[in-house]
């Protein structure tokens, strides 16, 4: 019984830390959901004002309240150390950057460069992607000699 009591006493901080971490994750998820709901509400409010469903006198205080709530949510997310989820545009831009980096690396490995500007070329390129100059192929250079 004493061994069980000591084991529980030793493991208690780890169990509490796990519960605290899980609570933090659920709070971040709730704040992100509230952030998305506020963005949708702002979009809808702007649309209603643009179409004339809401007067300017009603629109201004409602928008100010939604923006203030949004600021509070973003501040709380910053306090928790959680950033807002990356947008789809950001993910696409990162994927494009990775793909371009791989393509540049492959071009650098071919060892073929443009005679006009010196940029790295793929083996099958007919034009330089940097300056647009026509790339002389081995068959063309042999025929020209």
N, C-alpha and C. Protein backbone atom coordinates (compact mmCIF):
# COMPACT_ATOMS: atom_id res chain seq x y z
N UNK A 1 0.84 -1.20 0.00
CA UNK A 1 0.00 0.00 0.00
C UNK A 1 0.88 1.25 0.00
N UNK A 2 1.98 1.17 0.74
CA UNK A 2 2.90 2.31 0.79
C UNK A 2 3.52 2.55 -0.59
N UNK A 3 3.87 1.48 -1.29
CA UNK A 3 4.44 1.60 -2.63
C UNK A 3 3.45 2.24 -3.61
N UNK A 4 2.20 1.88 -3.53
CA UNK A 4 1.17 2.47 -4.39
C UNK A 4 1.01 3.95 -4.06
N UNK A 5 1.02 4.29 -2.78
CA UNK A 5 0.91 5.69 -2.37
C UNK A 5 2.08 6.52 -2.88
N UNK A 6 3.28 6.00 -2.79
CA UNK A 6 4.47 6.72 -3.27
C UNK A 6 4.42 6.86 -4.78
N UNK A 7 4.03 5.81 -5.48
CA UNK A 7 3.93 5.86 -6.94
C UNK A 7 2.92 6.92 -7.37
N UNK A 8 1.78 6.98 -6.69
CA UNK A 8 0.78 7.98 -7.02
C UNK A 8 1.32 9.38 -6.74
N UNK A 9 2.02 9.56 -5.65
CA UNK A 9 2.58 10.86 -5.29
C UNK A 9 3.63 11.31 -6.32
N UNK A 10 4.43 10.38 -6.81
CA UNK A 10 5.46 10.70 -7.79
C UNK A 10 4.84 11.00 -9.16
N UNK A 11 3.84 10.28 -9.56
CA UNK A 11 3.23 10.43 -10.88
C UNK A 11 2.22 11.58 -10.96
N UNK A 12 1.77 12.09 -9.85
CA UNK A 12 0.74 13.13 -9.85
C UNK A 12 1.14 14.38 -10.65
N UNK A 13 2.34 14.94 -10.54
CA UNK A 13 2.68 16.12 -11.35
C UNK A 13 2.62 15.85 -12.86
N UNK A 14 3.02 14.65 -13.27
CA UNK A 14 2.97 14.31 -14.69
C UNK A 14 1.53 14.23 -15.18
N UNK A 15 0.66 13.65 -14.38
CA UNK A 15 -0.74 13.55 -14.76
C UNK A 15 -1.40 14.92 -14.82
N UNK A 16 -1.08 15.80 -13.86
CA UNK A 16 -1.64 17.15 -13.86
C UNK A 16 -1.13 17.94 -15.07
N UNK A 17 0.13 17.77 -15.41
CA UNK A 17 0.70 18.49 -16.55
C UNK A 17 0.02 18.05 -17.84
N UNK A 18 -0.27 16.77 -17.96
CA UNK A 18 -0.95 16.26 -19.15
C UNK A 18 -2.36 16.84 -19.25
N UNK A 19 -3.07 16.88 -18.14
CA UNK A 19 -4.42 17.45 -18.13
C UNK A 19 -4.39 18.93 -18.48
N UNK A 20 -3.39 19.64 -17.98
CA UNK A 20 -3.24 21.07 -18.28
C UNK A 20 -2.96 21.28 -19.76
N UNK A 21 -2.12 20.44 -20.35
CA UNK A 21 -1.79 20.54 -21.76
C UNK A 21 -3.03 20.28 -22.62
N UNK A 22 -3.83 19.27 -22.25
CA UNK A 22 -5.05 18.97 -22.98
C UNK A 22 -6.05 20.11 -22.88
N UNK A 23 -6.13 20.73 -21.71
CA UNK A 23 -7.03 21.87 -21.52
C UNK A 23 -6.59 23.02 -22.42
N UNK A 24 -5.29 23.24 -22.53
CA UNK A 24 -4.76 24.33 -23.35
C UNK A 24 -5.10 24.09 -24.82
N UNK A 25 -4.97 22.86 -25.28
CA UNK A 25 -5.27 22.54 -26.67
C UNK A 25 -6.75 22.78 -26.96
N UNK A 26 -7.62 22.38 -26.05
CA UNK A 26 -9.05 22.58 -26.28
C UNK A 26 -9.39 24.06 -26.25
N UNK A 27 -8.70 24.85 -25.42
CA UNK A 27 -8.95 26.28 -25.38
C UNK A 27 -8.49 26.94 -26.68
N UNK A 28 -7.37 26.51 -27.21
CA UNK A 28 -6.88 27.05 -28.49
C UNK A 28 -7.87 26.70 -29.60
N UNK A 29 -8.36 25.47 -29.60
CA UNK A 29 -9.33 25.07 -30.61
C UNK A 29 -10.60 25.92 -30.51
N UNK A 30 -11.05 26.16 -29.29
CA UNK A 30 -12.26 26.97 -29.09
C UNK A 30 -12.03 28.40 -29.55
N UNK A 31 -10.85 28.95 -29.25
CA UNK A 31 -10.54 30.32 -29.68
C UNK A 31 -10.43 30.41 -31.20
N UNK A 32 -9.84 29.41 -31.83
CA UNK A 32 -9.77 29.41 -33.29
C UNK A 32 -11.16 29.31 -33.91
N UNK A 33 -12.03 28.52 -33.32
CA UNK A 33 -13.41 28.42 -33.81
C UNK A 33 -14.13 29.75 -33.65
N UNK A 34 -13.92 30.41 -32.50
CA UNK A 34 -14.55 31.72 -32.28
C UNK A 34 -13.99 32.74 -33.27
N UNK A 35 -12.72 32.67 -33.55
CA UNK A 35 -12.10 33.58 -34.52
C UNK A 35 -12.74 33.42 -35.89
N UNK A 36 -12.91 32.18 -36.32
CA UNK A 36 -13.54 31.92 -37.61
C UNK A 36 -14.99 32.43 -37.63
N UNK A 37 -15.72 32.22 -36.54
CA UNK A 37 -17.10 32.68 -36.47
C UNK A 37 -17.17 34.21 -36.54
N UNK A 38 -16.23 34.88 -35.88
CA UNK A 38 -16.20 36.34 -35.93
C UNK A 38 -15.88 36.85 -37.33
N UNK A 39 -14.97 36.18 -38.01
CA UNK A 39 -14.65 36.58 -39.39
C UNK A 39 -15.87 36.41 -40.30
N UNK A 40 -16.60 35.34 -40.13
CA UNK A 40 -17.81 35.12 -40.93
C UNK A 40 -18.85 36.18 -40.60
N UNK A 41 -19.01 36.48 -39.30
CA UNK A 41 -19.98 37.50 -38.90
C UNK A 41 -19.62 38.86 -39.48
N UNK A 42 -18.33 39.19 -39.47
CA UNK A 42 -17.88 40.46 -40.06
C UNK A 42 -18.16 40.50 -41.56
N UNK A 43 -17.87 39.41 -42.23
CA UNK A 43 -18.12 39.35 -43.67
C UNK A 43 -19.60 39.53 -43.97
N UNK A 44 -20.45 38.84 -43.20
CA UNK A 44 -21.89 38.95 -43.41
C UNK A 44 -22.39 40.36 -43.11
N UNK A 45 -21.87 40.96 -42.05
CA UNK A 45 -22.28 42.31 -41.69
C UNK A 45 -21.87 43.31 -42.77
N UNK A 46 -20.66 43.17 -43.29
CA UNK A 46 -20.21 44.05 -44.38
C UNK A 46 -21.09 43.88 -45.62
N UNK A 47 -21.44 42.64 -45.92
CA UNK A 47 -22.29 42.37 -47.08
C UNK A 47 -23.67 42.99 -46.89
N UNK A 48 -24.25 42.81 -45.70
CA UNK A 48 -25.57 43.38 -45.42
C UNK A 48 -25.55 44.90 -45.52
N UNK A 49 -24.48 45.52 -45.06
CA UNK A 49 -24.38 46.98 -45.16
C UNK A 49 -24.22 47.40 -46.62
N UNK A 50 -23.43 46.65 -47.38
CA UNK A 50 -23.21 47.00 -48.79
C UNK A 50 -24.49 46.86 -49.60
N UNK A 51 -25.34 45.92 -49.24
CA UNK A 51 -26.59 45.72 -49.99
C UNK A 51 -27.73 46.58 -49.46
N UNK A 52 -27.48 47.33 -48.39
CA UNK A 52 -28.49 48.24 -47.87
C UNK A 52 -29.43 47.62 -46.85
N UNK A 53 -29.17 46.43 -46.39
CA UNK A 53 -30.03 45.80 -45.39
C UNK A 53 -29.85 46.42 -44.01
N UNK A 54 -28.67 46.97 -43.75
CA UNK A 54 -28.35 47.58 -42.45
C UNK A 54 -27.95 49.03 -42.69
N UNK A 55 -28.50 49.92 -41.89
CA UNK A 55 -28.15 51.34 -42.02
C UNK A 55 -26.77 51.59 -41.45
N UNK A 56 -26.18 52.70 -41.82
CA UNK A 56 -24.84 53.06 -41.34
C UNK A 56 -24.84 53.27 -39.83
N UNK A 57 -25.95 53.79 -39.29
CA UNK A 57 -26.04 54.01 -37.84
C UNK A 57 -25.99 52.70 -37.07
N UNK A 58 -26.57 51.64 -37.62
CA UNK A 58 -26.55 50.34 -36.97
C UNK A 58 -25.25 49.58 -37.27
N UNK A 59 -24.72 49.81 -38.46
CA UNK A 59 -23.55 49.08 -38.93
C UNK A 59 -22.29 49.40 -38.11
N UNK A 60 -22.04 50.69 -37.90
CA UNK A 60 -20.79 51.11 -37.25
C UNK A 60 -20.62 50.50 -35.85
N UNK A 61 -21.61 50.59 -34.94
CA UNK A 61 -21.38 50.00 -33.61
C UNK A 61 -21.29 48.47 -33.62
N UNK A 62 -22.05 47.82 -34.51
CA UNK A 62 -21.98 46.36 -34.59
C UNK A 62 -20.61 45.91 -35.08
N UNK A 63 -20.09 46.61 -36.08
CA UNK A 63 -18.77 46.26 -36.62
C UNK A 63 -17.69 46.50 -35.57
N UNK A 64 -17.80 47.62 -34.86
CA UNK A 64 -16.81 47.92 -33.82
C UNK A 64 -16.81 46.84 -32.74
N UNK A 65 -17.99 46.37 -32.37
CA UNK A 65 -18.07 45.32 -31.35
C UNK A 65 -17.44 44.02 -31.84
N UNK A 66 -17.73 43.64 -33.09
CA UNK A 66 -17.14 42.41 -33.64
C UNK A 66 -15.62 42.51 -33.74
N UNK A 67 -15.14 43.67 -34.16
CA UNK A 67 -13.69 43.85 -34.27
C UNK A 67 -13.05 43.79 -32.88
N UNK A 68 -13.67 44.39 -31.88
CA UNK A 68 -13.13 44.36 -30.51
C UNK A 68 -13.09 42.93 -29.99
N UNK A 69 -14.13 42.15 -30.26
CA UNK A 69 -14.13 40.76 -29.83
C UNK A 69 -13.04 39.97 -30.56
N UNK A 70 -12.85 40.27 -31.83
CA UNK A 70 -11.79 39.61 -32.59
C UNK A 70 -10.41 39.92 -32.06
N UNK A 71 -10.20 41.18 -31.68
CA UNK A 71 -8.91 41.58 -31.10
C UNK A 71 -8.66 40.83 -29.79
N UNK A 72 -9.70 40.70 -28.98
CA UNK A 72 -9.56 39.99 -27.71
C UNK A 72 -9.20 38.52 -27.94
N UNK A 73 -9.82 37.91 -28.94
CA UNK A 73 -9.53 36.51 -29.24
C UNK A 73 -8.08 36.37 -29.72
N UNK A 74 -7.65 37.26 -30.61
CA UNK A 74 -6.27 37.18 -31.11
C UNK A 74 -5.25 37.42 -30.00
N UNK A 75 -5.54 38.34 -29.09
CA UNK A 75 -4.63 38.57 -27.96
C UNK A 75 -4.53 37.33 -27.08
N UNK A 76 -5.67 36.68 -26.84
CA UNK A 76 -5.66 35.48 -26.01
C UNK A 76 -4.88 34.36 -26.71
N UNK A 77 -5.02 34.24 -28.03
CA UNK A 77 -4.25 33.23 -28.76
C UNK A 77 -2.75 33.52 -28.66
N UNK A 78 -2.38 34.80 -28.73
CA UNK A 78 -0.97 35.16 -28.58
C UNK A 78 -0.47 34.82 -27.18
N UNK A 79 -1.30 35.05 -26.17
CA UNK A 79 -0.90 34.73 -24.79
C UNK A 79 -0.65 33.23 -24.64
N UNK A 80 -1.46 32.44 -25.32
CA UNK A 80 -1.31 30.99 -25.22
C UNK A 80 -0.17 30.48 -26.09
N UNK A 81 0.37 31.36 -26.93
CA UNK A 81 1.47 30.96 -27.79
C UNK A 81 1.03 30.19 -29.00
N UNK A 82 -0.23 30.30 -29.34
CA UNK A 82 -0.75 29.60 -30.51
C UNK A 82 -1.07 30.62 -31.58
N UNK A 83 -0.55 30.38 -32.74
CA UNK A 83 -0.85 31.29 -33.84
C UNK A 83 -2.12 30.82 -34.52
N UNK A 84 -2.71 31.72 -35.27
CA UNK A 84 -3.90 31.38 -36.03
C UNK A 84 -3.51 30.36 -37.10
N UNK A 85 -4.43 29.51 -37.46
CA UNK A 85 -4.09 28.52 -38.47
C UNK A 85 -3.70 29.17 -39.78
N UNK A 86 -2.74 28.57 -40.45
CA UNK A 86 -2.28 29.12 -41.72
C UNK A 86 -3.41 29.03 -42.74
N UNK A 87 -3.50 30.07 -43.54
CA UNK A 87 -4.54 30.06 -44.55
C UNK A 87 -4.13 29.16 -45.70
N UNK A 88 -5.08 28.84 -46.51
CA UNK A 88 -4.82 27.99 -47.66
C UNK A 88 -3.84 28.66 -48.60
N UNK A 89 -3.94 29.98 -48.75
CA UNK A 89 -3.01 30.70 -49.60
C UNK A 89 -1.58 30.55 -49.11
N UNK A 90 -1.37 30.63 -47.80
CA UNK A 90 -0.02 30.47 -47.25
C UNK A 90 0.52 29.06 -47.52
N UNK A 91 -0.33 28.06 -47.37
CA UNK A 91 0.10 26.69 -47.64
C UNK A 91 0.47 26.51 -49.10
N UNK A 92 -0.31 27.11 -50.00
CA UNK A 92 -0.03 27.01 -51.43
C UNK A 92 1.30 27.69 -51.75
N UNK A 93 1.51 28.90 -51.18
CA UNK A 93 2.76 29.62 -51.43
C UNK A 93 3.96 28.83 -50.94
N UNK A 94 3.84 28.18 -49.78
CA UNK A 94 4.94 27.38 -49.26
C UNK A 94 5.22 26.18 -50.16
N UNK A 95 4.17 25.54 -50.67
CA UNK A 95 4.35 24.40 -51.57
C UNK A 95 5.03 24.84 -52.87
N UNK A 96 4.64 26.00 -53.39
CA UNK A 96 5.26 26.51 -54.61
C UNK A 96 6.74 26.81 -54.37
N UNK A 97 7.04 27.42 -53.23
CA UNK A 97 8.44 27.74 -52.91
C UNK A 97 9.29 26.47 -52.81
N UNK A 98 8.74 25.42 -52.19
CA UNK A 98 9.48 24.15 -52.09
C UNK A 98 9.70 23.55 -53.48
N UNK A 99 8.69 23.62 -54.31
CA UNK A 99 8.81 23.05 -55.66
C UNK A 99 9.84 23.82 -56.49
N UNK A 100 9.82 25.15 -56.38
CA UNK A 100 10.79 25.95 -57.12
C UNK A 100 12.21 25.68 -56.63
N UNK A 101 12.36 25.49 -55.33
CA UNK A 101 13.69 25.20 -54.78
C UNK A 101 14.21 23.86 -55.31
N UNK A 102 13.33 22.85 -55.38
CA UNK A 102 13.74 21.56 -55.93
C UNK A 102 14.10 21.68 -57.41
N UNK A 103 13.32 22.46 -58.16
CA UNK A 103 13.60 22.63 -59.59
C UNK A 103 14.92 23.36 -59.79
N UNK A 104 15.20 24.37 -58.98
CA UNK A 104 16.47 25.10 -59.08
C UNK A 104 17.63 24.18 -58.74
N UNK A 105 17.42 23.31 -57.78
CA UNK A 105 18.48 22.38 -57.40
C UNK A 105 18.75 21.40 -58.54
N UNK A 106 17.69 20.91 -59.19
CA UNK A 106 17.87 19.99 -60.32
C UNK A 106 18.58 20.69 -61.48
N UNK A 107 18.24 21.94 -61.74
CA UNK A 107 18.89 22.67 -62.83
C UNK A 107 20.38 22.84 -62.54
N UNK A 108 20.69 23.13 -61.29
CA UNK A 108 22.09 23.30 -60.91
C UNK A 108 22.89 22.02 -61.05
N UNK A 109 22.23 20.86 -60.91
CA UNK A 109 22.92 19.58 -61.00
C UNK A 109 23.25 19.19 -62.44
N UNK A 110 22.53 19.73 -63.43
CA UNK A 110 22.76 19.33 -64.83
C UNK A 110 24.09 19.83 -65.34
N UNK A 111 24.60 20.94 -64.82
CA UNK A 111 25.88 21.47 -65.24
C UNK A 111 25.83 22.27 -66.53
N UNK A 112 24.66 22.38 -67.15
CA UNK A 112 24.51 23.13 -68.39
C UNK A 112 24.12 24.55 -68.04
N UNK A 113 24.82 25.52 -68.66
CA UNK A 113 24.52 26.92 -68.39
C UNK A 113 24.27 27.65 -69.70
N UNK A 114 23.57 28.79 -69.58
CA UNK A 114 23.27 29.63 -70.74
C UNK A 114 24.55 30.33 -71.19
N UNK A 115 24.82 30.31 -72.51
CA UNK A 115 26.02 30.96 -73.04
C UNK A 115 25.92 32.49 -72.93
N UNK A 116 24.70 33.01 -72.89
CA UNK A 116 24.52 34.47 -72.86
C UNK A 116 24.58 35.04 -71.44
N UNK A 117 23.83 34.43 -70.50
CA UNK A 117 23.77 35.02 -69.15
C UNK A 117 24.39 34.13 -68.07
N UNK A 118 24.65 32.87 -68.34
CA UNK A 118 25.29 31.99 -67.38
C UNK A 118 24.34 31.30 -66.41
N UNK A 119 23.01 31.44 -66.62
CA UNK A 119 22.04 30.81 -65.73
C UNK A 119 22.05 29.30 -65.92
N UNK A 120 21.73 28.56 -64.84
CA UNK A 120 21.68 27.10 -64.90
C UNK A 120 20.47 26.67 -65.73
N UNK A 121 20.66 25.63 -66.54
CA UNK A 121 19.61 25.12 -67.43
C UNK A 121 19.39 23.65 -67.20
N UNK A 122 18.17 23.20 -67.51
CA UNK A 122 17.89 21.76 -67.56
C UNK A 122 18.47 21.22 -68.84
N UNK A 123 18.69 19.92 -68.88
CA UNK A 123 19.28 19.30 -70.07
C UNK A 123 18.38 19.45 -71.29
N UNK A 124 17.06 19.47 -71.11
CA UNK A 124 16.14 19.53 -72.24
C UNK A 124 15.69 20.93 -72.61
N UNK A 125 16.17 21.96 -71.93
CA UNK A 125 15.74 23.33 -72.22
C UNK A 125 16.18 23.76 -73.61
N UNK A 126 15.26 24.43 -74.31
CA UNK A 126 15.61 25.00 -75.62
C UNK A 126 15.80 26.51 -75.53
N UNK A 127 15.26 27.12 -74.46
CA UNK A 127 15.41 28.54 -74.22
C UNK A 127 15.79 28.76 -72.76
N UNK A 128 16.57 29.80 -72.51
CA UNK A 128 16.99 30.13 -71.14
C UNK A 128 15.80 30.75 -70.41
N UNK A 129 15.52 30.26 -69.21
CA UNK A 129 14.41 30.79 -68.43
C UNK A 129 14.75 32.15 -67.82
N UNK A 130 16.02 32.51 -67.81
CA UNK A 130 16.45 33.79 -67.24
C UNK A 130 16.43 34.91 -68.28
N UNK A 131 17.06 34.70 -69.43
CA UNK A 131 17.18 35.77 -70.42
C UNK A 131 16.39 35.51 -71.70
N UNK A 132 15.93 34.28 -71.91
CA UNK A 132 15.13 33.96 -73.09
C UNK A 132 15.94 33.61 -74.32
N UNK A 133 17.25 33.55 -74.19
CA UNK A 133 18.09 33.24 -75.35
C UNK A 133 17.91 31.79 -75.76
N UNK A 134 18.03 31.53 -77.04
CA UNK A 134 17.94 30.17 -77.56
C UNK A 134 19.17 29.40 -77.09
N UNK A 135 18.94 28.19 -76.61
CA UNK A 135 20.03 27.35 -76.12
C UNK A 135 20.49 26.46 -77.26
N UNK A 136 21.78 26.48 -77.53
CA UNK A 136 22.33 25.64 -78.59
C UNK A 136 22.46 24.22 -78.08
N UNK A 137 21.87 23.28 -78.80
CA UNK A 137 21.96 21.87 -78.42
C UNK A 137 23.19 21.26 -79.07
N UNK A 138 23.55 20.08 -78.65
CA UNK A 138 24.73 19.41 -79.18
C UNK A 138 24.58 19.17 -80.68
N UNK A 139 23.36 18.84 -81.15
CA UNK A 139 23.14 18.59 -82.57
C UNK A 139 23.32 19.88 -83.37
N UNK A 140 22.86 21.00 -82.82
CA UNK A 140 22.99 22.28 -83.50
C UNK A 140 24.44 22.72 -83.57
N UNK A 141 25.18 22.56 -82.50
CA UNK A 141 26.58 22.98 -82.50
C UNK A 141 27.41 22.10 -83.43
N UNK A 142 27.08 20.81 -83.56
CA UNK A 142 27.79 19.91 -84.46
C UNK A 142 27.48 20.24 -85.91
N UNK A 143 26.25 20.64 -86.20
CA UNK A 143 25.85 20.97 -87.56
C UNK A 143 26.45 22.32 -87.98
N UNK A 144 26.65 23.21 -87.02
CA UNK A 144 27.17 24.53 -87.33
C UNK A 144 28.67 24.45 -87.64
N UNK A 145 29.38 23.46 -87.16
CA UNK A 145 30.83 23.35 -87.36
C UNK A 145 31.11 22.75 -88.64
